Coordinates of C-alpha atoms in Angstrom, one line a residue:
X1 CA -26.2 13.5 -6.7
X2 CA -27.4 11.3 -3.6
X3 CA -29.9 11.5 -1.4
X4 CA -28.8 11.4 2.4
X5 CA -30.7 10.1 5.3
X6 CA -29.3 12.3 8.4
X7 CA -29.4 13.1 11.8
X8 CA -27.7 16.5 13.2
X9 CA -27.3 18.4 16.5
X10 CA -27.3 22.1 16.7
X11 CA -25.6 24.0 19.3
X12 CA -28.1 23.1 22.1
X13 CA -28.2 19.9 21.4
X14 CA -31.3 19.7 20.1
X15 CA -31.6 16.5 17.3
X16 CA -32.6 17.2 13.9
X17 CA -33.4 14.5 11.1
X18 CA -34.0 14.8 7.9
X19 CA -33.7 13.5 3.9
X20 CA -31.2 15.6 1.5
X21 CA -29.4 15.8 -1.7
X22 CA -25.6 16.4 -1.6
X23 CA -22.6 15.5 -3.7
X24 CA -21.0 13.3 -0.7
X25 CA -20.7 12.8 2.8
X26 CA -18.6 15.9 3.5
X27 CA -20.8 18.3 1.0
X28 CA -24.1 17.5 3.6
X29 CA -21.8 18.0 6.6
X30 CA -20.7 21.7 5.0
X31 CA -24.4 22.1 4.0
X32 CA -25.7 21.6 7.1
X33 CA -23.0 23.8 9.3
X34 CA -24.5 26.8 6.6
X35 CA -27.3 25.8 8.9
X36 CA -25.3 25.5 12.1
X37 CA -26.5 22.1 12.1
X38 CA -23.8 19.5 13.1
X39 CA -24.0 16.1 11.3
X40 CA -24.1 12.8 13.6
X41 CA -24.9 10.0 11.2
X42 CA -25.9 10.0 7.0
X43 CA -27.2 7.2 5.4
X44 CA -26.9 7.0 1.6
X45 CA -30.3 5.7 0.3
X46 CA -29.3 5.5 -3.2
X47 CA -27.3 2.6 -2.1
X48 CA -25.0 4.0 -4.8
X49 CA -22.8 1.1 -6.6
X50 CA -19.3 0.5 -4.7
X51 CA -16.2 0.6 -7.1
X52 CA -13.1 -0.6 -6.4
X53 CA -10.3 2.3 -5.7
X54 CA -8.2 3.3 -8.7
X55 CA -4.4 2.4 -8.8
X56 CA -1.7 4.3 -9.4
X57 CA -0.9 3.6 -13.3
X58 CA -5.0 4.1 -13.6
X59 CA -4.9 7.8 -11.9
X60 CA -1.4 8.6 -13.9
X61 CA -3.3 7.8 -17.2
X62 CA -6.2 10.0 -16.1
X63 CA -4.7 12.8 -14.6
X64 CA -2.0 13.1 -17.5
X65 CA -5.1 13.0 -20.3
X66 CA -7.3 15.3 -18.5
X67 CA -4.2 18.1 -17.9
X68 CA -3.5 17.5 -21.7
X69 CA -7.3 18.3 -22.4
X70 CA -7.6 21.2 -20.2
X71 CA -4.7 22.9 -21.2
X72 CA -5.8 22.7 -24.7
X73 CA -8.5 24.4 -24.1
X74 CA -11.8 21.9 -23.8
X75 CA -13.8 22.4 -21.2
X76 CA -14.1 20.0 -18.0
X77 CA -17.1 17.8 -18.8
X78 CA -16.0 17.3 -22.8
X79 CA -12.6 16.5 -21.1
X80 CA -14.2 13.8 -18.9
X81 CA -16.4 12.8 -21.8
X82 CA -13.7 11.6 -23.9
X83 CA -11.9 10.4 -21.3
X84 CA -14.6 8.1 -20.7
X85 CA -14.8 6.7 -24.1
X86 CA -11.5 5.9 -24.5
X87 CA -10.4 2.7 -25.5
X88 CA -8.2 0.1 -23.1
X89 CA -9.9 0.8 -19.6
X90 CA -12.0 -2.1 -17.8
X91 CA -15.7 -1.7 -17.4
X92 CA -15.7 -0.4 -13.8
X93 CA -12.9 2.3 -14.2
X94 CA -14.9 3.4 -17.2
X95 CA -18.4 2.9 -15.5
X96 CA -16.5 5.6 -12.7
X97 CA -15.9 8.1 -15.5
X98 CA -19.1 8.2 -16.7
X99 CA -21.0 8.5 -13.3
X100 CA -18.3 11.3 -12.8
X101 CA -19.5 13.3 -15.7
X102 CA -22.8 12.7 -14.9
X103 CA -22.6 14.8 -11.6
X104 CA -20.4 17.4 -13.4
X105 CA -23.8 17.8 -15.9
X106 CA -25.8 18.3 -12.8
X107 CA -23.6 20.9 -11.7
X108 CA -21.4 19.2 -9.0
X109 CA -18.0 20.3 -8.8
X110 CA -15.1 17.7 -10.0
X111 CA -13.4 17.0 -6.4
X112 CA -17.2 16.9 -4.8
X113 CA -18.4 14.4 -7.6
X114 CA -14.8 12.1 -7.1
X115 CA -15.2 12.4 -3.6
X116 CA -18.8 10.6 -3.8
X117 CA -17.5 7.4 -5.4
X118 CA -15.3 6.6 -2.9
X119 CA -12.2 5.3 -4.9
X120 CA -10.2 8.4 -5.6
X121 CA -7.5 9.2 -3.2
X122 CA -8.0 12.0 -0.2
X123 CA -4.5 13.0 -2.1
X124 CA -6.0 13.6 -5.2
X125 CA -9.1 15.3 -4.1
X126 CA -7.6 17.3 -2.2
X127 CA -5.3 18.7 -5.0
X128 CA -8.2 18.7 -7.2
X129 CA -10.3 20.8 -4.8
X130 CA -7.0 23.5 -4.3
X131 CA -7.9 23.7 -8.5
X132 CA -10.5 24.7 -8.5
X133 CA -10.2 27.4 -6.2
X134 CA -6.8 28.5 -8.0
X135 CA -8.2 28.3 -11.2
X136 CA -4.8 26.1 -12.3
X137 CA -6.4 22.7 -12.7
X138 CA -4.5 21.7 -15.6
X139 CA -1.1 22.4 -13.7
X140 CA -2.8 20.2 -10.9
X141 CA -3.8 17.3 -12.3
X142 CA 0.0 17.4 -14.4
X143 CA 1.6 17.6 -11.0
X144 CA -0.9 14.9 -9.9
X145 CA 0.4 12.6 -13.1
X146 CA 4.2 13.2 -12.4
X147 CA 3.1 12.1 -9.0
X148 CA 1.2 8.7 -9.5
X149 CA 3.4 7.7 -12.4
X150 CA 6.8 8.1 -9.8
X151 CA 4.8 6.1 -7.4
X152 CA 3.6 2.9 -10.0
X153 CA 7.0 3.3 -10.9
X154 CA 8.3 2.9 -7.3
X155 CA 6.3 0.0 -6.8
X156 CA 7.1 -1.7 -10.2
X157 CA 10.7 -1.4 -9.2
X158 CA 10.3 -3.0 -6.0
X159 CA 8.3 -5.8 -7.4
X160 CA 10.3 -6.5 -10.0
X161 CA 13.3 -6.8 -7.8
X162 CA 11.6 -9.3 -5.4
X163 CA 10.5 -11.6 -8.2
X164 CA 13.7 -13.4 -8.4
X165 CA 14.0 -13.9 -4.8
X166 CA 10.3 -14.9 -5.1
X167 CA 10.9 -18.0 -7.3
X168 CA 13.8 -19.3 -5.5
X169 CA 11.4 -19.8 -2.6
X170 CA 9.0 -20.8 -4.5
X171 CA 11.3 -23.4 -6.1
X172 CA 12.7 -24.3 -2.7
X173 CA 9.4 -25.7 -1.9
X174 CA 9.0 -27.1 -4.6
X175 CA 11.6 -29.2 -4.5
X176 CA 11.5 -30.2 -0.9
X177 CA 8.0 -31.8 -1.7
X178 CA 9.1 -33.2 -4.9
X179 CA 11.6 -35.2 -2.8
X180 CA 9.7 -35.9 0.3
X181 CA 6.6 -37.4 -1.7
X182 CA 7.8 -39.0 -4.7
X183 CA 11.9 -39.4 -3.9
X184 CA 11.7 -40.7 -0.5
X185 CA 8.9 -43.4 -0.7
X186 CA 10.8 -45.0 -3.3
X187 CA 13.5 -45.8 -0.3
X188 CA 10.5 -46.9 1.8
X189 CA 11.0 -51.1 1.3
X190 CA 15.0 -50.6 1.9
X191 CA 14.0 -48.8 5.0
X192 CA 11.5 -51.4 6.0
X193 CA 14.5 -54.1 6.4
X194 CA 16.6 -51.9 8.6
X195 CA 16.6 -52.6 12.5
X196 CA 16.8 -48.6 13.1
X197 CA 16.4 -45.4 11.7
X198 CA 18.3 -41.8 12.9
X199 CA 15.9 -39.6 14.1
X200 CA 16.1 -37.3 11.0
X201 CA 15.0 -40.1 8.6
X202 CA 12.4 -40.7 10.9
X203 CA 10.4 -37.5 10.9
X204 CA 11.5 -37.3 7.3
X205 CA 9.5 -41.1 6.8
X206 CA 6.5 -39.5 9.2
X207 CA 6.6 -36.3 7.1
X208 CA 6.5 -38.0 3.6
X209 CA 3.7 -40.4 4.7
X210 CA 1.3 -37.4 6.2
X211 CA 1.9 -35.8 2.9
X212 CA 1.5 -38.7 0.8
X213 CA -1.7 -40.3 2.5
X214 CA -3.0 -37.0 3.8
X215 CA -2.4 -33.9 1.7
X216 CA -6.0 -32.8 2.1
X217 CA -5.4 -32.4 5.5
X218 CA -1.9 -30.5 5.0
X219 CA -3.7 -28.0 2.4
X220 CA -6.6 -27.3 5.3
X221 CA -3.7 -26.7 7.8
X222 CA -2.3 -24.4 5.5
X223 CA -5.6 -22.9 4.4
X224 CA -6.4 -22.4 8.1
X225 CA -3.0 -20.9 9.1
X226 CA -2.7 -18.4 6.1
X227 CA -6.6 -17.4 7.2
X228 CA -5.4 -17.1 10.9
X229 CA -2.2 -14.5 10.0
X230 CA -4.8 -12.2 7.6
X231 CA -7.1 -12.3 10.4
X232 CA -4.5 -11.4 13.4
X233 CA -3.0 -9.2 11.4
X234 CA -6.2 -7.5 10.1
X235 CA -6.8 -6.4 14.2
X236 CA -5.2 -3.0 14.9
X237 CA -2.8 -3.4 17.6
X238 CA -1.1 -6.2 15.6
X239 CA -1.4 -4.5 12.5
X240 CA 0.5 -1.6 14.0
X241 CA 2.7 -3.7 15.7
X242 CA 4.1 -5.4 12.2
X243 CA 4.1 -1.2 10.6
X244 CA 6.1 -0.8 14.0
X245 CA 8.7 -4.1 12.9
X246 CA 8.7 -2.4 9.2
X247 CA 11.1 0.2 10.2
X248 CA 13.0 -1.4 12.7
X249 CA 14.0 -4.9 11.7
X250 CA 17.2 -5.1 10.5
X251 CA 18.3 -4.6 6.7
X252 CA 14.7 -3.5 5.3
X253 CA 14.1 -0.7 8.2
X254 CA 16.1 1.7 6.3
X255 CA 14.6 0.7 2.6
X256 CA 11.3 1.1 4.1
X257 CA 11.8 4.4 5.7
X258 CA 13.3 5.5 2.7
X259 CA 10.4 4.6 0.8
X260 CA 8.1 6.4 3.9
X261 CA 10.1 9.8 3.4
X262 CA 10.2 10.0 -0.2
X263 CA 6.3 9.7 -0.5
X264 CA 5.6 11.8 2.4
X265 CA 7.7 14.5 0.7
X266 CA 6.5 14.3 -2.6
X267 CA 2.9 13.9 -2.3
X268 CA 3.7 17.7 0.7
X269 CA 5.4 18.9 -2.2
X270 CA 2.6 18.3 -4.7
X271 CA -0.2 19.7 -2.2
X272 CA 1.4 22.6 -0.7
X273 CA 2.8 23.8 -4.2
X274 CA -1.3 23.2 -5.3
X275 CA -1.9 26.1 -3.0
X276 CA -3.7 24.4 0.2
X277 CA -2.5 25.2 3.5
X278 CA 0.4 23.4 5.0
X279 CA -1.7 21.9 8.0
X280 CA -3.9 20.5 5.8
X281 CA -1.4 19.2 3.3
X282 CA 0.5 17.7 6.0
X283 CA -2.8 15.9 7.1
X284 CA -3.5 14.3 3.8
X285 CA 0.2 13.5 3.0
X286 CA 1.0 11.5 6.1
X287 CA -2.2 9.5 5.2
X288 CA -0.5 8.6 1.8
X289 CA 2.9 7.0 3.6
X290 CA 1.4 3.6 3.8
X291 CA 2.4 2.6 7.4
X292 CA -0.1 2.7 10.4
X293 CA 2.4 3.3 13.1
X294 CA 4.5 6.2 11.5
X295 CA 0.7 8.3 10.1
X296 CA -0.8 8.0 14.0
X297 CA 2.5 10.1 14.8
X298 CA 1.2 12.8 12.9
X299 CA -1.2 13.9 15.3
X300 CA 0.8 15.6 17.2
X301 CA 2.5 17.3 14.7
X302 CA -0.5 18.7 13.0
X303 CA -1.2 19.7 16.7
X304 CA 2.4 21.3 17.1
X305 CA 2.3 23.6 13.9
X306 CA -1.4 24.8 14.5
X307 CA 0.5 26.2 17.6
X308 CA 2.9 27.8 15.5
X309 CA 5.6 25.2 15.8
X310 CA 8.2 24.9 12.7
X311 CA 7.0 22.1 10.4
X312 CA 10.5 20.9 10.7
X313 CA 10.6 20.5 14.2
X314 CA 7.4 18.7 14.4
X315 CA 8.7 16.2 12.0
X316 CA 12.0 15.8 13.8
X317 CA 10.8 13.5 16.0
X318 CA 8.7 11.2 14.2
X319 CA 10.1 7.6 13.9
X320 CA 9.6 6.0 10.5
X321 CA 11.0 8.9 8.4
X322 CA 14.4 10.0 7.6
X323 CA 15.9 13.2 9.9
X324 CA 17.5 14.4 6.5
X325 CA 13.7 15.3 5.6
X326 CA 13.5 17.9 8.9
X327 CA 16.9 19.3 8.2
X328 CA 15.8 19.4 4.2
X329 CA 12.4 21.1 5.5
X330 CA 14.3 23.4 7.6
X331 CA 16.4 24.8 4.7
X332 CA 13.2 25.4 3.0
X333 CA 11.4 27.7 5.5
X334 CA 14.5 29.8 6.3
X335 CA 14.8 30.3 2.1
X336 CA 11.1 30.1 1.7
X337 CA 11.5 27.6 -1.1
X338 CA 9.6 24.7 0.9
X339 CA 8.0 23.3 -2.3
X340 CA 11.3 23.2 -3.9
X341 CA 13.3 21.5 -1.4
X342 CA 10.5 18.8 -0.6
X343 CA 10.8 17.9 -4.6
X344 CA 14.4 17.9 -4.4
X345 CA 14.7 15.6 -1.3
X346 CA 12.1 13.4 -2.8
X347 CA 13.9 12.8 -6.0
X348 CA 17.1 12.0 -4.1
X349 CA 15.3 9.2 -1.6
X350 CA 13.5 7.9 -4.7
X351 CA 16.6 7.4 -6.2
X352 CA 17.6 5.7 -2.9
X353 CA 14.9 3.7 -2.6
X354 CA 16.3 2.3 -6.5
X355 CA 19.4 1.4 -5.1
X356 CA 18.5 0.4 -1.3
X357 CA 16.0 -2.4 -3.5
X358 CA 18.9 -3.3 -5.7
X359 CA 21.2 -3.7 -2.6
X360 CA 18.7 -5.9 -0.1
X361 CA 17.8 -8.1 -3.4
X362 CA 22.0 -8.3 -3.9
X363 CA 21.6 -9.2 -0.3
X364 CA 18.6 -11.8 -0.5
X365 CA 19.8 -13.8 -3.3
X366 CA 22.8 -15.8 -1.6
X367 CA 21.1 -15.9 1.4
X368 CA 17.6 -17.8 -0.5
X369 CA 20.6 -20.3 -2.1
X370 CA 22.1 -21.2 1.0
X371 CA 18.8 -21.8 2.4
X372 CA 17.5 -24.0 -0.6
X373 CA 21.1 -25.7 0.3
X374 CA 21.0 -26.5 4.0
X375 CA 16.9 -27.4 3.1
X376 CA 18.0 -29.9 0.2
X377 CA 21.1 -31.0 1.9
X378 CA 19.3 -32.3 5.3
X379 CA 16.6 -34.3 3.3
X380 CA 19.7 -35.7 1.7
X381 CA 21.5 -36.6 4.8
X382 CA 18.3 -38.4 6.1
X383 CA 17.7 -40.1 3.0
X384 CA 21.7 -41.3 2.3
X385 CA 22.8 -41.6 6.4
X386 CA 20.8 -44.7 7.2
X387 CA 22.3 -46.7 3.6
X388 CA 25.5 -45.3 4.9
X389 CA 25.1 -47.0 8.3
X390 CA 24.3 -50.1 6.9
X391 CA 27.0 -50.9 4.7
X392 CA 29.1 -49.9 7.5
X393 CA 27.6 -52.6 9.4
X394 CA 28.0 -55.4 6.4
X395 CA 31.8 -54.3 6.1
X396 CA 32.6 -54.6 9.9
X397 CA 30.9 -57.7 9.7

């Protein structure tokens, strides 16, 4: 439980400030609207300890032992007990456990007591919190499992399908400074004799030397230009400007918004199925897509079906998702299956998303050759064209 440091409003304005004990931020905003009191600003003074947010093969694991455990028949805090003493989890994931179970023992619910740490997802607690009110946790956190361990899978895919790409450009660079440093100086006294250069052997000459007499300078330019894109990148208008590129540029728009749709629908699918309303599912699940630009879209549809607008037709116009995932939507209200069809569109586009990655990495792997070629080949031309030209010269002479 932690102590909060607040200041409220209540409906005339008046400012009210205080110390209390609540689960989390959002339990001392409810507790204080019992009191029709309107929280401003909380502090924590415990300065509880910050943990790092849980991935998705670390929530699977969780969520598939704790349904396995309540279904059986032990109670919530043994569950998260022996959870927490299990073997083969860091220090910090376990250290979360146990504070978890602590707060359960003091009487805090489970979503509250997540909620506090700060490193479960809004999807999880959410789905956790619809639970507890259903009294079908167990089913929850199963569905919860299925879900994390399709999205670690996703991603594993993905990464595991760049990797090969990955080296050839790794060993593209490699070799270009393999050759430019250590190759091409070894040419450097035949060059020396030779009246003139072509301008490729040149900057390849001026290149080699700045590497070879100042690397430290070349690893600061780099250190400072890889600092300068996380930083431009990190502002907001540029970071929704790249999420904008993401589904547009050529080739990878589609895989991406394949990827978009099949989350979006699975994670809607998981809450609305959980039991919480569709506004509110459709809230937390367009914070789960991962893309900046396609999640502030969502605005306006949240607006649109508070107003009574089909879910479907909201979603028909948002750019970053599929229009198969309206028309599949659509389907599902007129039936009244909507939790149905969202699972069966997002096992389709996950399937998709397989062979979309398979595809572009098809696609990317002649592409990375032909660029180590043209790469390899022009330091080749600059090193071999001036010996060329010179024994030219001696022959016509």
């Amino acid at each position: 439980m932690a102590r909060f440091k607040y200041v409220a409003k209540d409906m005339s304005g008046k400012v009210h400030k205080g110390t209390v004990e609540a689960a989390s931020e959002n339990a001392l905003t409810q507790q204080l609207r019992e009191e029709n009191l309107y929280l401003v600003e909380a502090k924590d003074l415990n300065g509880a300890k910050k943990h790092k947010k849980l991935k998705a093969k670390q929530l699977a694991a969780f969520c598939r032992e704790l349904s396995t455990l309540l279904a059986s028949g032990v109670t919530l805090v043994r569950a998260l007990d022996i959870i927490s003493e299990q073997e083969g989890m860091n220090k910090d994931e376990r250290d979360i456990y146990k504070d978890v179970l602590q707060d359960l023992k003091r009487g805090i619910s489970l979503s509250d007591a997540m909620e506090s740490k700060e490193c479960f997802p809004d999807l999880m607690i959410g789905m956790i919190r619809s639970g507890e009110g259903s009294g079908n946790l167990d089913l929850v956190t199963q569905r919860l499992s299925i879900q994390y361990e399709k999205d670690y899978k996703l991603t594993q895919q993905v990464k595991s399908a760049m990797t090969y790409p990955c080296i050839l450009l790794v060993l593209c660079v490699a070799i270009v400074i393999l050759i430019v440093t250590f190759i091409l100086p070894q040419f450097q006294s035949l060059f020396d004799q030779m009246e003139s250069l072509p301008m490729i052997t040149n900057i390849l000459i001026a290149v080699s030397n700045f590497l070879v007499q100042k690397w430290y300078i070349a690893l600061l330019i780099v250190a400072v230009i890889v600092a300068l894109i996380r930083i431009i990148v990190g502002i907001p208008s540029v970071r929704r400007g790249v999420d904008w590129l993401k589904v547009h540029m050529w080739g990878f728009g589609k895989l991406f918004k394949v990827v978009y749709t099949a989350r979006f629908a699975r994670t809607l699918s998981s809450l609305y199925s959980s039991g919480m309303p569709l506004v509110s599912a459709v809230g937390v699940a367009a914070k789960t897509i991962g893309n900046g630009y396609v999640e502030s879209q969502f605005d306006e549809v949240i607006t649109m079906v508070r107003g009574g607008v089909p879910l479907s037709q909201g979603l028909r116009e948002v750019d970053g998702l599929l229009k198969k995932l309206s028309s599949t939507i659509l389907v599902g209200e007129e039936s009244g299956r909507l939790d149905v069809m969202l699972d069966s569109i997002a096992e389709t586009l996950e399937s998709d998303a397989e062979q979309a990655t398979k595809r572009m990495v098809t696609l990317l792997e002649p592409i990375l050759i032909i660029f180590m070629a043209l790469i390899v080949g022009c330091i080749m031309i600059g090193v071999m064209l001036p010996i060329y030209q010179s024994y030219s010269a001696i022959e016509n002479a």
